[in-house]
Coordinates of C-alpha atoms in Angstrom, one line a residue:
M1399 CA 6.3 -4.7 72.7
K1400 CA 3.9 -5.1 70.3
T1401 CA 4.9 -5.3 66.5
R1402 CA 3.2 -3.0 64.1
K1403 CA 1.5 -4.7 61.4
S1404 CA 1.4 -3.0 57.8
P1405 CA -2.2 -2.5 56.7
R1406 CA -3.2 -5.6 54.3
Q1407 CA -3.4 -4.5 50.9
T1408 CA -6.3 -5.7 48.4
P1409 CA -4.4 -7.4 45.6
L1410 CA -6.2 -5.4 42.9
A1411 CA -2.9 -5.3 40.7
P1412 CA -4.0 -8.8 38.9
R1413 CA -7.4 -7.7 38.3
A1414 CA -6.1 -4.4 36.9
R1415 CA -4.1 -6.0 34.7
I1416 CA -6.7 -8.7 33.2
A1417 CA -9.1 -5.9 33.0
A1418 CA -6.3 -3.6 31.0
L1419 CA -5.6 -7.0 28.8
E1420 CA -9.3 -7.4 27.9
N1421 CA -9.9 -3.8 27.2
T1422 CA -6.5 -4.1 24.9
I1423 CA -8.1 -7.3 23.2
E1424 CA -11.3 -5.7 22.8
H1425 CA -10.3 -2.4 20.9
M1426 CA -7.9 -4.2 18.7
D1427 CA -8.2 -3.3 15.0
Q1428 CA -7.7 -7.3 14.3
G1429 CA -10.5 -9.8 15.2
V1430 CA -9.7 -12.1 18.3
S1431 CA -12.0 -15.0 19.7
I1432 CA -10.7 -17.2 22.3
M1433 CA -12.2 -20.7 23.1
D1434 CA -11.9 -23.0 26.2
A1435 CA -11.2 -26.7 26.1
D1436 CA -14.7 -27.4 25.8
L1437 CA -15.2 -25.1 22.9
R1438 CA -17.2 -22.4 24.9
I1439 CA -16.5 -18.8 24.0
V1440 CA -14.1 -17.1 26.5
R1441 CA -13.9 -13.8 24.7
V1442 CA -15.0 -12.4 21.0
N1443 CA -13.7 -8.8 20.8
R1444 CA -15.7 -6.0 18.7
R1445 CA -13.6 -6.6 15.7
S1446 CA -14.6 -10.2 15.3
R1447 CA -18.1 -9.3 15.5
E1448 CA -17.7 -6.7 13.0
L1449 CA -15.7 -9.2 10.4
L1450 CA -18.1 -12.0 11.1
A1451 CA -21.6 -9.8 11.2
I1452 CA -22.7 -11.8 14.5
P1453 CA -24.8 -9.9 16.9
E1454 CA -23.0 -9.4 20.5
S1455 CA -25.9 -11.1 22.1
L1456 CA -24.9 -14.3 20.0
S1457 CA -21.2 -14.1 21.4
P1458 CA -21.2 -13.9 25.4
P1459 CA -19.0 -15.7 27.1
G1460 CA -20.1 -19.4 27.6
T1461 CA -21.6 -19.5 24.3
F1462 CA -20.7 -23.2 22.5
L1463 CA -18.7 -22.3 19.4
E1464 CA -21.3 -24.9 17.7
T1465 CA -23.7 -22.0 18.1
L1466 CA -21.8 -19.8 15.9
F1467 CA -21.2 -22.5 13.4
R1468 CA -25.1 -23.0 13.1
Y1469 CA -25.7 -19.5 12.7
N1470 CA -23.0 -18.9 9.8
A1471 CA -24.1 -22.0 8.3
G1472 CA -27.9 -21.0 8.5
R1473 CA -27.4 -17.6 6.7
G1474 CA -25.1 -19.3 4.0
D1475 CA -21.7 -18.1 5.0
Y1476 CA -20.4 -21.8 4.4
G1477 CA -22.1 -22.0 0.8
P1478 CA -24.9 -24.3 0.0
G1479 CA -25.3 -27.5 1.5
D1480 CA -27.0 -29.3 4.5
V1481 CA -26.5 -26.8 7.7
E1482 CA -26.2 -29.7 10.1
E1483 CA -23.5 -31.6 8.0
Q1484 CA -21.7 -28.1 7.6
V1485 CA -21.8 -27.7 11.4
R1486 CA -20.7 -31.4 12.1
T1487 CA -17.7 -31.1 9.9
R1488 CA -16.4 -28.0 11.5
M1489 CA -16.8 -29.0 15.1
E1490 CA -14.8 -32.1 14.2
L1491 CA -11.9 -30.0 12.9
A1492 CA -12.0 -27.6 15.8
R1493 CA -12.1 -30.8 18.5
R1494 CA -8.4 -31.6 17.1
F1495 CA -7.3 -28.4 18.2
E1496 CA -4.6 -27.9 15.7
A1497 CA -3.1 -24.9 14.3
H1498 CA -4.7 -23.6 11.2
R1499 CA -4.6 -20.8 8.6
F1500 CA -7.0 -20.3 5.8
E1501 CA -8.9 -17.4 3.7
R1502 CA -12.8 -17.5 3.7
E1503 CA -15.0 -15.4 1.4
R1504 CA -18.2 -14.4 2.8
P1505 CA -21.4 -13.5 1.0
D1506 CA -21.0 -9.8 1.0
G1507 CA -17.6 -10.3 -0.8
T1508 CA -15.5 -9.8 2.2
V1509 CA -12.4 -11.9 2.3
L1510 CA -11.1 -13.0 5.8
E1511 CA -7.9 -14.5 6.8
I1512 CA -8.4 -17.0 9.7
R1513 CA -5.7 -18.3 11.8
G1514 CA -6.2 -20.7 14.8
L1515 CA -3.7 -21.1 17.3
P1516 CA -4.1 -23.8 20.2
I1517 CA -3.6 -23.0 23.9
P1518 CA -1.6 -25.2 26.0
G1519 CA -3.8 -27.0 28.2
G1520 CA -7.1 -27.0 26.0
G1521 CA -8.6 -24.2 23.9
F1522 CA -7.5 -22.2 21.1
V1523 CA -7.2 -18.6 20.1
T1524 CA -8.2 -17.4 16.7
L1525 CA -7.2 -14.1 14.9
Y1526 CA -9.5 -12.7 12.0
T1527 CA -8.0 -10.3 9.5
D1528 CA -9.7 -8.5 6.6
V1529 CA -7.8 -9.4 3.6
T1530 CA -10.6 -8.0 1.0
Q1531 CA -8.3 -5.5 -0.6
R1532 CA -5.0 -7.6 -0.8
V1533 CA -7.3 -10.6 -2.5
R1534 CA -9.0 -8.0 -5.0
S1535 CA -5.8 -6.5 -6.0
E1536 CA -4.1 -9.9 -6.4
R1537 CA -7.0 -11.0 -8.6
A1538 CA -7.2 -7.6 -10.6
L1539 CA -3.5 -7.9 -11.4
K1540 CA -3.6 -11.5 -12.5
E1541 CA -6.6 -10.4 -14.9
S1542 CA -4.5 -7.3 -16.0
E1543 CA -1.3 -9.8 -16.8
E1544 CA -3.4 -12.4 -18.7
R1545 CA -5.2 -9.3 -20.7
Y1546 CA -2.2 -7.2 -21.3
D1547 CA 1.0 -9.2 -21.4
T1548 CA 1.5 -8.5 -25.5
A1549 CA 0.8 -4.7 -24.8
M1550 CA 4.5 -3.7 -24.0
R1551 CA 5.9 -1.5 -26.6
A1552 CA 8.7 1.1 -26.8
I1553 CA 9.1 1.9 -23.2
N1554 CA 11.9 2.0 -20.8
E1555 CA 11.9 -1.8 -20.1
G1556 CA 13.7 -4.6 -21.7
V1557 CA 12.1 -8.1 -22.2
Y1558 CA 13.6 -11.8 -21.6
D1559 CA 12.8 -15.3 -22.1
Y1560 CA 14.5 -17.8 -20.3
D1561 CA 14.2 -21.6 -21.5
I1562 CA 15.0 -23.5 -18.6
A1563 CA 15.5 -27.3 -20.0
N1564 CA 18.1 -25.7 -22.3
D1565 CA 19.5 -22.8 -20.2
A1566 CA 19.0 -20.3 -23.1
I1567 CA 18.0 -17.0 -22.5
Y1568 CA 16.8 -14.3 -25.2
Y1569 CA 17.2 -10.7 -24.4
S1570 CA 15.6 -7.9 -26.3
D1571 CA 17.7 -5.3 -28.2
R1572 CA 16.2 -2.8 -25.7
I1573 CA 17.5 -4.6 -22.6
Y1574 CA 21.2 -3.5 -23.4
E1575 CA 20.2 0.0 -23.9
V1576 CA 18.2 -0.3 -20.5
L1577 CA 20.8 -1.9 -18.4
H1578 CA 23.6 0.1 -20.0
A1579 CA 25.2 -3.4 -20.9
S1580 CA 27.2 -4.6 -23.8
R1581 CA 26.2 -7.6 -25.7
D1582 CA 29.7 -9.4 -25.0
A1583 CA 28.9 -8.9 -21.3
L1584 CA 25.5 -10.1 -21.3
R1585 CA 24.8 -13.4 -23.3
T1586 CA 23.8 -16.0 -20.7
A1587 CA 21.6 -16.4 -17.6
A1588 CA 25.0 -16.6 -15.7
D1589 CA 26.0 -13.5 -17.3
W1590 CA 23.2 -11.6 -15.8
R1591 CA 23.9 -13.0 -12.3
R1592 CA 27.5 -11.8 -12.7
L1593 CA 26.0 -8.2 -13.3
I1594 CA 24.3 -8.2 -9.8
H1595 CA 25.7 -6.7 -7.0
P1596 CA 27.0 -9.3 -4.7
D1597 CA 25.2 -8.1 -1.5
D1598 CA 22.0 -8.4 -3.7
L1599 CA 22.7 -11.5 -5.2
P1600 CA 21.4 -13.8 -2.4
G1601 CA 18.2 -12.3 -2.2
Y1602 CA 17.8 -12.2 -5.9
V1603 CA 18.4 -16.2 -6.1
A1604 CA 16.3 -17.0 -3.3
A1605 CA 13.3 -15.1 -4.6
Y1606 CA 13.8 -16.6 -8.4
A1607 CA 14.5 -20.1 -6.6
A1608 CA 11.0 -19.9 -4.6
H1609 CA 9.1 -18.7 -7.7
I1610 CA 10.5 -21.6 -9.7
K1611 CA 9.3 -23.8 -6.9
G1612 CA 5.8 -22.4 -7.3
Q1613 CA 6.0 -20.4 -4.0
S1614 CA 4.6 -17.2 -5.6
A1615 CA 2.6 -16.4 -8.7
R1616 CA 5.2 -14.2 -10.2
F1617 CA 8.3 -12.3 -8.7
A1618 CA 9.6 -8.8 -8.5
L1619 CA 12.5 -7.2 -7.1
D1620 CA 14.9 -4.6 -7.1
Y1621 CA 18.4 -4.9 -7.0
R1622 CA 21.9 -3.1 -7.8
Y1623 CA 24.0 -3.7 -11.0
R1624 CA 27.2 -2.8 -12.5
A1625 CA 26.8 -1.0 -15.6
R1626 CA 29.1 -1.0 -18.6
D1627 CA 31.2 2.0 -17.4
G1628 CA 31.5 0.7 -14.0
A1629 CA 28.7 2.7 -12.4
L1630 CA 26.7 1.1 -9.7
R1631 CA 22.9 1.5 -10.9
W1632 CA 19.6 0.1 -9.8
A1633 CA 17.3 -2.4 -12.0
R1634 CA 13.5 -3.8 -11.3
Q1635 CA 13.3 -7.0 -12.8
C1636 CA 9.5 -8.8 -12.9
G1637 CA 9.0 -12.2 -14.2
M1638 CA 6.7 -15.1 -14.5
A1639 CA 7.1 -18.8 -14.9
L1640 CA 5.1 -20.6 -17.6
R1641 CA 4.3 -24.2 -16.5
D1642 CA 3.1 -27.4 -17.7
G1643 CA 0.0 -29.2 -16.7
K1644 CA 2.1 -30.7 -13.4
G1645 CA 3.1 -27.3 -12.3
R1646 CA 6.8 -27.5 -13.3
A1647 CA 8.4 -24.3 -14.7
L1648 CA 9.6 -24.5 -18.2
R1649 CA 10.3 -20.9 -19.0
V1650 CA 10.5 -17.7 -17.3
V1651 CA 9.4 -14.6 -19.3
G1652 CA 9.8 -10.8 -18.1
S1653 CA 10.9 -7.5 -18.0
V1654 CA 13.6 -5.6 -16.4
G1655 CA 14.1 -1.8 -16.2
D1656 CA 16.7 0.9 -14.8
I1657 CA 15.2 2.6 -11.8
T1658 CA 18.3 4.3 -10.7
E1659 CA 16.8 7.9 -10.8
L1660 CA 13.8 6.7 -8.9
K1661 CA 15.9 5.3 -6.4
Q1662 CA 17.9 8.5 -6.1
T1663 CA 14.5 10.3 -5.6
E1664 CA 13.2 7.7 -3.0
E1665 CA 16.6 8.1 -1.2
A1666 CA 16.3 11.8 -1.2
L1667 CA 12.9 11.7 -0.3
R1668 CA 13.8 9.2 2.7
K1669 CA 16.7 11.6 3.9
S1670 CA 14.3 14.5 3.7
E1671 CA 11.8 12.9 6.0
E1672 CA 14.4 11.7 8.3
R1673 CA 15.5 15.5 9.0
F1674 CA 11.9 16.5 9.0
R1675 CA 10.9 13.9 11.6
A1676 CA 13.9 15.0 13.7
L1677 CA 13.2 18.8 13.6
T1678 CA 9.3 17.7 14.4
E1679 CA 10.4 15.8 17.4
L1680 CA 12.2 18.9 18.7
S1681 CA 9.6 21.4 17.9
S1682 CA 6.2 21.4 15.9
D1683 CA 6.2 24.3 13.2
L1684 CA 3.0 25.8 14.4
Y1685 CA 0.7 25.5 17.5
W1686 CA -3.0 26.6 17.4
E1687 CA -6.1 26.6 19.4
T1688 CA -9.7 27.7 18.4
D1689 CA -12.8 28.4 20.7
A1690 CA -16.0 26.8 20.5
E1691 CA -17.1 28.5 17.3
H1692 CA -14.0 27.1 15.6
R1693 CA -12.5 30.9 15.5
I1694 CA -8.7 30.8 15.8
I1695 CA -7.5 32.4 19.2
Q1696 CA -3.9 31.5 19.2
Y1697 CA -1.4 31.1 16.8
T1698 CA 2.2 30.4 17.4
H1699 CA 4.8 29.6 14.7
G1700 CA 8.6 29.6 13.7
A1701 CA 9.9 32.4 11.6
K1702 CA 9.6 30.1 8.3
I1703 CA 5.9 30.2 8.6
S1704 CA 5.6 33.9 9.4
T1705 CA 5.7 35.1 5.9
I1706 CA 3.5 32.5 4.5
L1707 CA 0.7 32.6 7.3
P1708 CA 0.7 36.1 8.9
V1709 CA -0.8 36.0 12.4
N1710 CA -3.2 39.0 11.5
E1711 CA -4.7 37.0 8.5
L1712 CA -5.6 34.1 10.9
L1713 CA -6.7 35.3 14.6
G1714 CA -10.7 35.5 15.0
R1715 CA -11.4 33.7 11.5
R1716 CA -12.2 30.1 11.0
R1717 CA -9.9 27.9 8.8
W1718 CA -12.3 28.0 5.8
E1719 CA -12.8 31.5 5.8
I1720 CA -9.0 32.2 4.7
S1721 CA -8.2 31.7 1.1
S1722 CA -6.8 28.5 0.4
V1723 CA -5.8 26.1 -2.5
L1724 CA -6.6 22.7 -0.5
P1725 CA -8.9 21.1 0.3
D1726 CA -11.7 21.6 -2.1
E1727 CA -15.5 22.5 -1.0
E1728 CA -16.2 18.8 -0.2
G1729 CA -13.1 18.5 1.5
W1730 CA -14.0 21.5 3.9
R1731 CA -17.5 20.0 4.5
A1732 CA -15.9 16.9 5.8
H1733 CA -13.5 18.7 7.9
R1734 CA -16.3 20.9 9.4
A1735 CA -18.5 17.7 10.0
T1736 CA -15.9 16.3 11.9
L1737 CA -15.2 19.5 13.9
D1738 CA -19.0 19.9 14.8
A1739 CA -19.0 16.6 16.1
H1740 CA -16.1 17.2 18.2
L1741 CA -14.0 14.7 17.2
P1742 CA -10.2 14.4 17.0
F1743 CA -8.3 14.6 13.5
R1744 CA -5.1 13.8 12.2
D1745 CA -3.0 15.0 9.2
F1746 CA -5.6 17.2 7.7
E1747 CA -4.1 18.7 4.6
N1748 CA -4.5 22.4 3.9
A1749 CA -2.8 24.4 1.2
R1750 CA -2.5 28.1 0.8
R1751 CA -0.5 30.3 -1.8
G1752 CA 2.1 32.6 0.0
G1753 CA 3.3 36.3 -0.9
D1754 CA 5.7 34.8 -3.4
G1755 CA 3.1 33.1 -5.2
N1756 CA 4.4 29.6 -4.4
V1757 CA 1.7 27.1 -2.9
R1758 CA 2.7 25.6 0.5
Y1759 CA 1.2 22.5 2.1
F1760 CA 0.8 21.8 5.7
S1761 CA -0.8 19.1 7.9
L1762 CA -2.8 19.7 10.9
S1763 CA -3.9 17.5 14.0
G1764 CA -6.2 18.6 16.7
E1765 CA -8.0 17.5 19.6
P1766 CA -11.2 19.0 21.0
V1767 CA -11.0 20.4 24.4
F1768 CA -13.9 20.1 27.0
D1769 CA -14.0 21.8 30.4
A1770 CA -14.7 20.6 33.7
G1771 CA -18.4 20.3 33.4
G1772 CA -17.9 18.4 29.9
A1773 CA -18.7 21.5 27.6
F1774 CA -17.0 21.8 24.4
T1775 CA -14.6 24.7 24.4
G1776 CA -12.7 24.5 21.3
Y1777 CA -9.6 22.8 19.6
R1778 CA -5.9 23.0 20.2
G1779 CA -3.5 21.1 18.0
V1780 CA -0.1 21.4 16.1
G1781 CA 0.9 21.4 12.3
R1782 CA 3.8 20.8 10.2
E1783 CA 4.7 21.9 6.7
I1784 CA 4.9 19.3 4.1
T1785 CA 5.7 20.9 1.0
E1786 CA 8.9 19.3 0.3
Q1787 CA 7.1 15.8 0.6
K1788 CA 4.2 16.8 -1.8
T1789 CA 6.9 17.9 -4.1
A1790 CA 8.9 14.7 -4.0
E1791 CA 5.6 12.9 -4.2
A1792 CA 4.9 14.4 -7.3
R1793 CA 8.3 13.8 -8.9
L1794 CA 8.0 10.0 -7.9
D1795 CA 4.6 9.8 -9.5
Q1796 CA 6.3 11.5 -12.6
L1797 CA 9.0 9.0 -12.7
A1798 CA 6.7 6.0 -12.2
H1799 CA 4.3 6.7 -15.0
F1800 CA 6.3 8.7 -17.7
D1801 CA 9.1 7.3 -19.7
T1802 CA 12.2 9.8 -18.8
L1803 CA 13.5 9.7 -22.3
T1804 CA 10.5 10.6 -24.2
G1805 CA 8.1 11.9 -21.5
L1806 CA 5.4 9.4 -22.8
P1807 CA 3.2 7.6 -20.3
N1808 CA 5.1 4.3 -19.9
R1809 CA 3.5 0.5 -19.4
A1810 CA 1.9 0.9 -15.7
L1811 CA 0.2 4.2 -17.2
L1812 CA -0.8 2.5 -20.3
L1813 CA -2.2 -0.4 -18.6
D1814 CA -4.2 1.7 -16.4
R1815 CA -5.8 4.0 -19.1
L1816 CA -6.5 0.6 -20.9
R1817 CA -8.5 -1.0 -17.9
R1818 CA -10.2 2.3 -17.5
A1819 CA -11.3 2.8 -21.2
M1820 CA -12.0 -1.3 -21.3
A1821 CA -14.5 -0.6 -18.0
R1822 CA -16.2 2.3 -19.8
A1823 CA -16.5 0.3 -23.2
D1824 CA -18.3 -2.4 -21.0
R1825 CA -20.6 -0.2 -19.2
G1826 CA -21.8 1.5 -22.4
Q1827 CA -21.3 -1.5 -24.6
T1828 CA -19.2 0.0 -26.9
L1829 CA -16.3 -0.9 -29.0
L1830 CA -12.7 -0.2 -28.3
A1831 CA -9.7 0.1 -30.6
V1832 CA -5.9 -0.2 -29.4
M1833 CA -3.2 1.2 -32.2
F1834 CA 0.2 0.2 -31.9
L1835 CA 2.9 2.1 -33.5
D1836 CA 6.4 1.1 -34.4
L1837 CA 9.3 3.0 -35.6
D1838 CA 10.7 1.3 -38.9
R1839 CA 14.6 0.7 -39.4
F1840 CA 15.3 2.3 -36.0
K1841 CA 17.8 -0.6 -35.3
E1842 CA 19.8 0.9 -38.4
I1843 CA 19.7 4.4 -36.7
N1844 CA 21.1 3.1 -33.5
D1845 CA 23.9 0.8 -35.3
S1846 CA 24.8 3.5 -38.0
L1847 CA 24.6 6.8 -36.2
G1848 CA 24.9 5.4 -32.5
H1849 CA 22.3 5.4 -29.3
A1850 CA 22.5 9.2 -28.9
A1851 CA 21.1 9.9 -32.5
G1852 CA 18.5 6.9 -31.7
D1853 CA 17.3 8.8 -28.4
Q1854 CA 17.0 12.0 -30.3
V1855 CA 14.6 10.2 -32.8
L1856 CA 12.5 8.7 -30.0
K1857 CA 12.2 12.2 -28.6
E1858 CA 11.0 13.6 -32.0
A1859 CA 8.6 10.9 -32.5
A1860 CA 7.3 11.5 -28.9
R1861 CA 6.9 15.2 -29.8
R1862 CA 5.0 14.6 -33.2
L1863 CA 2.9 12.1 -31.4
Q1864 CA 2.0 14.7 -28.4
S1865 CA 1.6 17.5 -31.1
C1866 CA -1.5 15.7 -33.0
L1867 CA -3.1 13.6 -30.0
R1868 CA -5.0 15.0 -27.4
S1869 CA -3.2 14.8 -24.1

């Protein structure tokens, strides 16, 4: 009796896995290049070519890394100097096959973070990340701090100055009010640490120690602390070390503010978003379809949406033909261009005023639909209401940029407006004036009549300022 042999299977799985891996690398948002032990290209993905601005014809597999170095040096990517010397130096480093990480600014201003990792057996993988925005933000922050470090006045923050060598700390009068702390309880740096919640203290100590060692340009962190009445509140502390010529920290100056209300709003927003996501996972607020002319042909929604978006207002009409608050004309043009190009879209925000007069915000996402022959037949998608999220965002923006007591712009908004004004003055070659106002004998009011009376004085001063100045 002959044994029946099973048909031989072609080993496609490994090749399929390799193809899937190559496809994944090619479409990553991060640049990736792979070199073999002879410093020849194994793979350079699309994002790498975009970030390095090299043509695809220059990076096929088998191309020597030296060719890329020479191309970059020839167009000035490595700065002025002898091209062959620049190539030789970089090849010597590459032949070491050592892990490395650095940032390089290209002639067009793009800043790349480049990380190289050796491959066991020879070769290495290099990752390229565009960090231009982060670097620009860091530079802008540094310039802002150097230019405006004396601009803080009468805002809901207190100032401190710690002399490290003598273990002596200065607290501004405002800091006791901001932190709801008594002067007896807050005299030294050690007193400050005792106020911090035990669970938050290790993180505070670690961040402070790292900054003193020079591991960060400045430090900023949020933590809980115990107020004078025993309540647990939130503080946001920022600081920067002043160093000598050898980089040793001599003093730490900074500010601290109470952000309890902000944290409560953030927590409320987080819980709201969690509930919202849970509901969305079960069922979208609405489902819609349009035809090839972008007219709505199907619209299914829950009871909550029915009084805001009646179906008879939608069927047979295009979205931009229906009265809306958002987007503006330019936003509609951009959205229509996406639809006419038959491209998918995500989180398109549309706002309409309901019958009750309130504005409701919706986020819509859609995918183009094509028939078997490849002809475009319309769109289908889902939507969700984001009114609560928008309201919370507006509240957070208010808390982030305005003093909760007086309603006046706080330090963050002041610095933003100063930067804009200085930029306009620079462009127009005009002068700019900054006026500082102070309240004489304000401390006497607090000491004699109490902080409640002092708060009323600040509110009245703010009201009078607002009444005589353009908003």
